[in-house]
Short mmCIF file of N, CA and C and ligand atoms in Angstrom, two decimals:
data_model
loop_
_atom_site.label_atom_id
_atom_site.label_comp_id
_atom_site.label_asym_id
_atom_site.label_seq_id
_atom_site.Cartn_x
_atom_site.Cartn_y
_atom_site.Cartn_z
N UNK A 27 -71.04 11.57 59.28
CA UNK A 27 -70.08 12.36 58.50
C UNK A 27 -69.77 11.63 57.19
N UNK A 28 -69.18 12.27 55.91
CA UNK A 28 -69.54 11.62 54.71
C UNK A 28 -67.87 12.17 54.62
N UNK A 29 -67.13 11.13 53.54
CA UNK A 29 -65.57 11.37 53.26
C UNK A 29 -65.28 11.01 51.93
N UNK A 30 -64.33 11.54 51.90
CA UNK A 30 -63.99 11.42 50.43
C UNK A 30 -62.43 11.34 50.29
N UNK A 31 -61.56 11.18 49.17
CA UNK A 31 -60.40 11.18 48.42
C UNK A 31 -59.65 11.89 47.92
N UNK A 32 -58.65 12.86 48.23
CA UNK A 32 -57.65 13.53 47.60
C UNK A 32 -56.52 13.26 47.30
N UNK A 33 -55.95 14.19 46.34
CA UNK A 33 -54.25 13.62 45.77
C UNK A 33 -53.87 15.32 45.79
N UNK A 34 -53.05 15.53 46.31
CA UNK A 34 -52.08 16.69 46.11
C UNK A 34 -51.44 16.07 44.82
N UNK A 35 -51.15 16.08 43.73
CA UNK A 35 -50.68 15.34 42.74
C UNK A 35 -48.88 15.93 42.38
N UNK A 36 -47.97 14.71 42.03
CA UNK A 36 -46.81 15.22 42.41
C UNK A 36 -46.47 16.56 41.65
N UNK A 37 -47.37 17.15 40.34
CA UNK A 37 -46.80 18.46 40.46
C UNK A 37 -47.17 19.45 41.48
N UNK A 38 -47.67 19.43 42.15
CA UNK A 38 -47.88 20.02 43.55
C UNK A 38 -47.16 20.13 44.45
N UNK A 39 -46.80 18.74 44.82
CA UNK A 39 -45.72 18.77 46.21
C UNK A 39 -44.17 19.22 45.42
N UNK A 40 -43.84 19.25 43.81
CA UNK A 40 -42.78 19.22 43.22
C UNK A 40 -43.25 20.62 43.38
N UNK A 41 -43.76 21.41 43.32
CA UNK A 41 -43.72 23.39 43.42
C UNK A 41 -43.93 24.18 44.61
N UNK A 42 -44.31 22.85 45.60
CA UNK A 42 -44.56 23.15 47.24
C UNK A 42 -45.80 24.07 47.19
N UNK A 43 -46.51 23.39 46.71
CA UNK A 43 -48.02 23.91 46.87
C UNK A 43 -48.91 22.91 47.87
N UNK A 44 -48.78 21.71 48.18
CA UNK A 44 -49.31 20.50 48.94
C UNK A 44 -49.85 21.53 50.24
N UNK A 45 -49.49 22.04 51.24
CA UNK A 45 -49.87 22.75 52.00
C UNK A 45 -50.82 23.59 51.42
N UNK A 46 -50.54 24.53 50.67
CA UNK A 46 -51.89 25.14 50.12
C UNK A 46 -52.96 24.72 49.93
N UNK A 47 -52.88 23.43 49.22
CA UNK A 47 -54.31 22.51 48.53
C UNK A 47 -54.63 22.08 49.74
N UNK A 48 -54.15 21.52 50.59
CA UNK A 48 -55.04 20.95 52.04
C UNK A 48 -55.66 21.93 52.79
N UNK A 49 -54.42 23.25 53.01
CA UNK A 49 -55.23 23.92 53.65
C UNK A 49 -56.21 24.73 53.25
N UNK A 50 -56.63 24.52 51.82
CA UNK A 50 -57.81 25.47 50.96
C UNK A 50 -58.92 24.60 51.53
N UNK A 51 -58.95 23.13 51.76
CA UNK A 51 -59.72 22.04 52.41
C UNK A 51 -59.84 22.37 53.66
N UNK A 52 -59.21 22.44 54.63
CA UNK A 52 -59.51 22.85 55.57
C UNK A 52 -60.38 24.08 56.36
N UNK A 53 -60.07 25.33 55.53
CA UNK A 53 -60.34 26.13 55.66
C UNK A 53 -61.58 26.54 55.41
N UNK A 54 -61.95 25.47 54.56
CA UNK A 54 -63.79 25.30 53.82
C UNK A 54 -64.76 24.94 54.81
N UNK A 55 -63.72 24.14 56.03
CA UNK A 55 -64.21 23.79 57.02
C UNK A 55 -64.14 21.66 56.87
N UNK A 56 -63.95 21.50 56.01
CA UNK A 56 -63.33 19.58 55.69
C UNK A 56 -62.28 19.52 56.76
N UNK A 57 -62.41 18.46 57.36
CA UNK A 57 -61.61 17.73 58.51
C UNK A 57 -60.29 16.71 57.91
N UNK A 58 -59.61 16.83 58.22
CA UNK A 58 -58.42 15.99 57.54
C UNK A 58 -58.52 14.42 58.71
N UNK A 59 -58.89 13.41 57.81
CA UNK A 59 -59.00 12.16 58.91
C UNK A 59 -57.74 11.45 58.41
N UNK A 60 -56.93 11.74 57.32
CA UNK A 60 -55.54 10.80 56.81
C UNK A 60 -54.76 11.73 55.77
N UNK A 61 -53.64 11.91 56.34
CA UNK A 61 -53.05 11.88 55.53
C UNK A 61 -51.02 11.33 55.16
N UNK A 62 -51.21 11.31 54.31
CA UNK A 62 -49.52 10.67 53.72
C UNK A 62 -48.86 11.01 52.62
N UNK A 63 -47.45 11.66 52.90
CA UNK A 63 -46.77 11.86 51.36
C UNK A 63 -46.61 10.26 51.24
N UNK A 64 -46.43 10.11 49.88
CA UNK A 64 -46.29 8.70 49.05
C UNK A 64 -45.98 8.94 47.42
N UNK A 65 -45.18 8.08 47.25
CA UNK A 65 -44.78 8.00 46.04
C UNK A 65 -45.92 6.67 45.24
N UNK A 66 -46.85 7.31 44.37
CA UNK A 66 -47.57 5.75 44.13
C UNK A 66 -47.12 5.00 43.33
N UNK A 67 -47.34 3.43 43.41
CA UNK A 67 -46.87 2.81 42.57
C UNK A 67 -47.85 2.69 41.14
N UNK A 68 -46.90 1.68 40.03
CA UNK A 68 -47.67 2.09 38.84
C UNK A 68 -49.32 0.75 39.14
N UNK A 69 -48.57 0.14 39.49
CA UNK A 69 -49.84 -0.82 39.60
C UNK A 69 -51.33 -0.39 40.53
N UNK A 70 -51.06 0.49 41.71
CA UNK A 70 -51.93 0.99 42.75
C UNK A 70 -52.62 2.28 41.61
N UNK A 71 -51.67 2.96 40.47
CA UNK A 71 -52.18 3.97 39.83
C UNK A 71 -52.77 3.61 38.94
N UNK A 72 -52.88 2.50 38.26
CA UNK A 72 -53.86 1.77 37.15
C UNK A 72 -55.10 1.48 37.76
N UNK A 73 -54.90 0.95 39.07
CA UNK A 73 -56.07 0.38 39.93
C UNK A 73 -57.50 2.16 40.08
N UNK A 74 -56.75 2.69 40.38
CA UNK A 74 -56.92 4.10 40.46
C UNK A 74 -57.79 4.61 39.64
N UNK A 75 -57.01 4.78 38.23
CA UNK A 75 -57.54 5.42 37.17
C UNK A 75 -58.27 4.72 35.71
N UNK A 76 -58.49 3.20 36.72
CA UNK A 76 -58.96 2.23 35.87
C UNK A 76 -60.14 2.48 34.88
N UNK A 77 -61.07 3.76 35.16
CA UNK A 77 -61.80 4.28 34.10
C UNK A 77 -61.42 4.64 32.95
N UNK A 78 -59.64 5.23 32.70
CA UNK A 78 -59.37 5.59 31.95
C UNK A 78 -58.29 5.27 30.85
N UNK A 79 -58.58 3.41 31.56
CA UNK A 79 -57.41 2.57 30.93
C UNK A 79 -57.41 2.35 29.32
N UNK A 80 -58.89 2.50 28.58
CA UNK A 80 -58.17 2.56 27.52
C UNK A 80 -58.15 3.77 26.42
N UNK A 81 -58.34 5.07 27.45
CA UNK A 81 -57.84 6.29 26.77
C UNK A 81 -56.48 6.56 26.14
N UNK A 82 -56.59 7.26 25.10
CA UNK A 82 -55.09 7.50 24.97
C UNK A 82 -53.74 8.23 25.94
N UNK A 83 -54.55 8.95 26.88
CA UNK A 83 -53.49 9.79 27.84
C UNK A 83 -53.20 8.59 28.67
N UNK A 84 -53.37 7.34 28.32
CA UNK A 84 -53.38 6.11 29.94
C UNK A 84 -51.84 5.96 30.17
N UNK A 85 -50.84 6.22 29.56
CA UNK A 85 -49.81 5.81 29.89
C UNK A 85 -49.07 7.06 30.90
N UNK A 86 -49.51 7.78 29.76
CA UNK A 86 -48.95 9.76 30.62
C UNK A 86 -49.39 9.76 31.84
N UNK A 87 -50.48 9.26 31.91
CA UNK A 87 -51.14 9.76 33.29
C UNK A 87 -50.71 9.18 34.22
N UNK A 88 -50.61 7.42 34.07
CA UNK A 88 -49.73 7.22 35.22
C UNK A 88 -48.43 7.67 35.44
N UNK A 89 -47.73 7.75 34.21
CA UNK A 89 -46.16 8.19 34.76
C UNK A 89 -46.09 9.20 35.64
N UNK A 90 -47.51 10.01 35.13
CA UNK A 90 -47.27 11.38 35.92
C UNK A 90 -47.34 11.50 37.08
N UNK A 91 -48.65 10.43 37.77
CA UNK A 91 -49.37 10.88 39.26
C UNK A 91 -48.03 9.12 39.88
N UNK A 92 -47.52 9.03 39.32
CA UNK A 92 -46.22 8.08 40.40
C UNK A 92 -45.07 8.90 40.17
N UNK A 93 -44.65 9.97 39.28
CA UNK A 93 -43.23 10.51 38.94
C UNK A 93 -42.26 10.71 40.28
N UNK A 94 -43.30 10.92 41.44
CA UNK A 94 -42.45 11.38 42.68
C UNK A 94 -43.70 11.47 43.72
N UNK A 95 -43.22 11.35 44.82
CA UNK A 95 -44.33 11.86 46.05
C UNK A 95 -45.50 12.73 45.21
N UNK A 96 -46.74 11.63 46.35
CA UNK A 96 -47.86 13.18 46.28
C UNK A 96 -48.27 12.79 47.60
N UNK A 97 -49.64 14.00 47.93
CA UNK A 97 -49.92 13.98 49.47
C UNK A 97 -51.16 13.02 49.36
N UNK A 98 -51.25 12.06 49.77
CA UNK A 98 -52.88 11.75 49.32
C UNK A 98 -53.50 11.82 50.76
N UNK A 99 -54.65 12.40 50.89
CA UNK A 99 -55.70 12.59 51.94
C UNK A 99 -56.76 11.89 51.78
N UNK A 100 -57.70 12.07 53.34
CA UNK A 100 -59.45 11.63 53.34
C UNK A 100 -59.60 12.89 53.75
N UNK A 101 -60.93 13.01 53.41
CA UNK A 101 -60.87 14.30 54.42
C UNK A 101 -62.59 14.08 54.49
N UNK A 102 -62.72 14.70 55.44
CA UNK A 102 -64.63 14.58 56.19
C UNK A 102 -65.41 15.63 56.11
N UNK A 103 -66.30 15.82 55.76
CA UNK A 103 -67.38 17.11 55.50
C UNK A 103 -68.65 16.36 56.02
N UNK A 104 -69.91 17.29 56.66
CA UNK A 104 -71.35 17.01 56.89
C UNK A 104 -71.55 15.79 55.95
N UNK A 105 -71.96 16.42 54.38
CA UNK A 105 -72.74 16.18 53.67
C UNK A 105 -71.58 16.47 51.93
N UNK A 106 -71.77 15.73 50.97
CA UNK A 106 -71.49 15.33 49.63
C UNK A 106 -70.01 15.84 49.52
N UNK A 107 -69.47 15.48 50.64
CA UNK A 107 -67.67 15.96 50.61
C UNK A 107 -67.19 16.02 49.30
N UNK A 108 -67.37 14.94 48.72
CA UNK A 108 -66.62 14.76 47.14
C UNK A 108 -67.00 15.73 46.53
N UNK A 109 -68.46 16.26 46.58
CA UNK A 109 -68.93 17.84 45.84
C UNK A 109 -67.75 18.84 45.85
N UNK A 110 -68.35 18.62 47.35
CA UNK A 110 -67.42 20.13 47.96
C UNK A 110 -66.11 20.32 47.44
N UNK A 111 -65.83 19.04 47.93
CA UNK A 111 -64.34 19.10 47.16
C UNK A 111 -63.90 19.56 45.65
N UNK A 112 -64.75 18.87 44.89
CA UNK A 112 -64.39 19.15 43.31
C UNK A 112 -64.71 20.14 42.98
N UNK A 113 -65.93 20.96 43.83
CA UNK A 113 -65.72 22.87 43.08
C UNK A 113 -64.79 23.28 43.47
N UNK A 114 -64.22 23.35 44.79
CA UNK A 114 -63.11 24.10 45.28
C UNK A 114 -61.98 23.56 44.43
N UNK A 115 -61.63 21.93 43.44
CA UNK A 115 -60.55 22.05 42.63
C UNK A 115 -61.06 22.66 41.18
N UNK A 116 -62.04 22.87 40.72
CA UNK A 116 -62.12 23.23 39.63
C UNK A 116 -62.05 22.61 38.93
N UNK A 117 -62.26 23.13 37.12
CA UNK A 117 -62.55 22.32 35.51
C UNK A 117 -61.36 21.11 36.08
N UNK A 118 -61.36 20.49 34.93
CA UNK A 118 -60.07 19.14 34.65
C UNK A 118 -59.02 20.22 34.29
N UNK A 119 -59.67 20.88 33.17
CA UNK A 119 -58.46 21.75 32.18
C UNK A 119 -58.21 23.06 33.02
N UNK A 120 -56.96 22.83 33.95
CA UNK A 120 -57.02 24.34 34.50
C UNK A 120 -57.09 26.06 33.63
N UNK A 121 -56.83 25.46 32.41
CA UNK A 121 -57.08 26.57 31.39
C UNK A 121 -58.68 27.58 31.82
N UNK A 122 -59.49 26.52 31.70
CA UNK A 122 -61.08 26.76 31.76
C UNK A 122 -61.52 27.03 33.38
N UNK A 123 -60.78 26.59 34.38
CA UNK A 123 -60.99 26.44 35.47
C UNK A 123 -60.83 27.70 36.70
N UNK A 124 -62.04 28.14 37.28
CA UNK A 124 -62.78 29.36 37.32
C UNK A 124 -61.48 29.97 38.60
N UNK A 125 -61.27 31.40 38.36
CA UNK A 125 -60.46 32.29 39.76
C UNK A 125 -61.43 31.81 40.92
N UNK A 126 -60.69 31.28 41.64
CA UNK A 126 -61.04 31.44 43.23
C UNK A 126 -60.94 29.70 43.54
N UNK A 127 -61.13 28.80 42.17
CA UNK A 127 -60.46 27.65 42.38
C UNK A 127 -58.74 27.22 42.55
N UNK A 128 -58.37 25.65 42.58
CA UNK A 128 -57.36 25.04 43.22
C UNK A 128 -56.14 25.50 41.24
N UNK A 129 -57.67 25.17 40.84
CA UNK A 129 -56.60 24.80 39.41
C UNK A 129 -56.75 25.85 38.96
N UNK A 130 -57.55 26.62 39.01
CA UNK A 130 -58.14 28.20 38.21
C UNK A 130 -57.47 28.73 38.62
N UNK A 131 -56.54 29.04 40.04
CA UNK A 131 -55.55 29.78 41.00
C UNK A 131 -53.83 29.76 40.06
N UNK A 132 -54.20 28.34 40.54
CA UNK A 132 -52.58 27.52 40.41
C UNK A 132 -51.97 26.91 39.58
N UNK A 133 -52.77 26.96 38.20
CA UNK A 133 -52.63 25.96 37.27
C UNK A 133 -52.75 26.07 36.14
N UNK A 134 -52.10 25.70 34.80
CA UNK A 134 -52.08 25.90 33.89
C UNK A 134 -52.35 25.62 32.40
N UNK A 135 -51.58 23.73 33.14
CA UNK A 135 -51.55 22.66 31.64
C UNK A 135 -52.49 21.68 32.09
N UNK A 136 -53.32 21.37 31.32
CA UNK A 136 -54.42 19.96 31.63
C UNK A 136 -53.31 18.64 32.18
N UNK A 137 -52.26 18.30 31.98
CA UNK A 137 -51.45 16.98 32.53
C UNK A 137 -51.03 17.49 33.62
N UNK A 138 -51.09 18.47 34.03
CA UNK A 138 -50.25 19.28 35.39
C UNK A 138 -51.66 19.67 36.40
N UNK A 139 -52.33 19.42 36.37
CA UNK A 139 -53.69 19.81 37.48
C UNK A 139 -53.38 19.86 38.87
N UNK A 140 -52.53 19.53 39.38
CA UNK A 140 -52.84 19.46 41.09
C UNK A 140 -53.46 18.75 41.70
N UNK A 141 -54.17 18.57 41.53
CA UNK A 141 -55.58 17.89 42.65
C UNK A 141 -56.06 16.93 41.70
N UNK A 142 -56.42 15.77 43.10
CA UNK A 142 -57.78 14.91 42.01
C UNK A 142 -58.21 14.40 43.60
N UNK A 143 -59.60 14.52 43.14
CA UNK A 143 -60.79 14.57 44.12
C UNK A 143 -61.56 13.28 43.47
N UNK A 144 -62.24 12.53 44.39
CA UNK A 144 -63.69 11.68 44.16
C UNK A 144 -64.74 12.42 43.38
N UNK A 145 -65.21 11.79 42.57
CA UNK A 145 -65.93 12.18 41.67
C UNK A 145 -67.58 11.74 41.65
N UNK A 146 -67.72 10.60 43.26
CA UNK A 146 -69.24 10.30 43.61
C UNK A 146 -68.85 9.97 44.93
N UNK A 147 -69.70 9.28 45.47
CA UNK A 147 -69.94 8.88 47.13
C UNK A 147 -69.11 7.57 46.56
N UNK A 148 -69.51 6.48 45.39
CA UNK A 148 -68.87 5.31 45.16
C UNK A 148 -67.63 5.50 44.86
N UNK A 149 -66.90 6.22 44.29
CA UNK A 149 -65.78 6.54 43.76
C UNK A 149 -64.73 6.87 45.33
N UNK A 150 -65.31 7.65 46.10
CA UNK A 150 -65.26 7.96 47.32
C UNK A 150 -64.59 6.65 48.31
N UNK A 151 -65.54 6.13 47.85
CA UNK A 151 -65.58 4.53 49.38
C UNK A 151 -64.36 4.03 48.70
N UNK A 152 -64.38 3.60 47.10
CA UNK A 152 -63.22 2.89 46.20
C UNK A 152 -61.75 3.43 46.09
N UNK A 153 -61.99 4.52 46.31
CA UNK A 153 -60.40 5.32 46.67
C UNK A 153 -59.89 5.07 47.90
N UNK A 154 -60.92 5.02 48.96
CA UNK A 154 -60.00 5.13 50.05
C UNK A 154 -59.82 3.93 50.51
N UNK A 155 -60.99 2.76 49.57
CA UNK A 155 -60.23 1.13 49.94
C UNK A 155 -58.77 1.02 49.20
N UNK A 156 -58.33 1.99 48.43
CA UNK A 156 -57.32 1.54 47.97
C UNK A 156 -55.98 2.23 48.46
N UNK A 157 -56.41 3.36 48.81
CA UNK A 157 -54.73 4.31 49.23
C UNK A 157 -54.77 3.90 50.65
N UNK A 158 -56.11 3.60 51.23
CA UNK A 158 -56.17 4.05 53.61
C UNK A 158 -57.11 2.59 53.11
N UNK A 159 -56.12 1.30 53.12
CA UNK A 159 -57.37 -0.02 53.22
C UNK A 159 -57.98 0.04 55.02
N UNK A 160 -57.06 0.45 55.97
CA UNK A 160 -57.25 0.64 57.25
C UNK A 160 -58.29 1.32 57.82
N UNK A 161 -58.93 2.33 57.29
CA UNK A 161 -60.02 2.95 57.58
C UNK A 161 -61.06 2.38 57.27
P1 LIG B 223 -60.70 14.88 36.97
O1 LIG B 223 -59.31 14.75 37.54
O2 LIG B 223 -61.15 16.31 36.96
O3 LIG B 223 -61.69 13.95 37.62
P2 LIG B 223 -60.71 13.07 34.67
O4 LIG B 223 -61.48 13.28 33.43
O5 LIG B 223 -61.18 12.00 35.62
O6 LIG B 223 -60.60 14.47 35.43
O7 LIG B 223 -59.22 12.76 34.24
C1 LIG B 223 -58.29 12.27 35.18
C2 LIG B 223 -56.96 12.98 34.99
O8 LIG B 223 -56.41 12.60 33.74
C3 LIG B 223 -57.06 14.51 34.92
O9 LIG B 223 -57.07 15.11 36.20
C4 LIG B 223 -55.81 14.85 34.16
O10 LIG B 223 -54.66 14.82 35.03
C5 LIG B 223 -55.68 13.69 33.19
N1 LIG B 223 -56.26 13.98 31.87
C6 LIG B 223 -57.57 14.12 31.57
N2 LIG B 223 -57.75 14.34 30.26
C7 LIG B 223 -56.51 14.33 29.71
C8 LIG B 223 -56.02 14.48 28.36
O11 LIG B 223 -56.76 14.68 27.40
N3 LIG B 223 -54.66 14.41 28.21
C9 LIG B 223 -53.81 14.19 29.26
N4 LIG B 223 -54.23 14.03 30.52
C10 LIG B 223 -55.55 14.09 30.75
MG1 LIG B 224 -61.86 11.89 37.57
#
């Protein structure tokens, strides 16, 4: 079985959508092997989004994904979970991001997305050493 990384991201659980986004995962047929509301810290969210430390959104972004609880999950599929996962959330920019997706559904402003998914199999293993070191 192959796993991957999710974030209900706190504008999510702040509009009570967190149930929705998991269970759009579930329902795809992805197995939920962890999950936890958590408030992240700023240091665990740098570690995180360390690709994008010296973009200009680097400061926004963390304030945003620690502002308050989010749900963060693993969740298990056959085969390229992290795929699976990131069509069902859709573009970055929920503007662009297609009907029948997480962000194309639910979403509006590119800093407000909902979801953030693994983006490879490596990205995958590196997320979940960092939110589930236990698994
Ligand atoms: P992804 O979440 O679809 O993988 P990334 O390019 O990895 O998209 O960007 C990470 C997160 O950073 C996005 O989900 C979004 O919340 C935020 N972000 C991306 N680009 C911008 C921007 O130009 N301004 C503000 N926030 C951004
Ligand atoms: Mg990304």
């Amino acid at each position: 079985m192959d796993r991957t990384f999710v974030i209900a991201k706190p504008d999510a659980v702040e509009r009570g959508l967190s149930g929705e986004i998991l269970a759009r995962f579930e329902r795809k047929g992805l197995k939920l092997v962890a999950a936890e509301l958590r408030t992240i810290d700023a240091e665990t969210a740098s570690k995180h989004y360390e690709e994008h430390k010296d973009r200009p959104f680097f400061g926004e972004l963390v304030a945003f994904i620690t502002r308050g609880p989010a749900l963060l999950a693993v969740l298990e599929g056959p085969e390229d979970t992290w795929k699976v996962v990131r069509t069902l959330m859709g573009s970055t920019n929920p503007r662009d991001a297609a009907p029948g997706t997480i962000r194309g559904d639910l979403g509006i402003l590119l800093t407000e997305n909902l979801v953030h998914g693994s983006d490879g199999p490596e990205s995958a293993e590196r997320e979940i050493g960092i939110f589930f070191p236990a698994l």
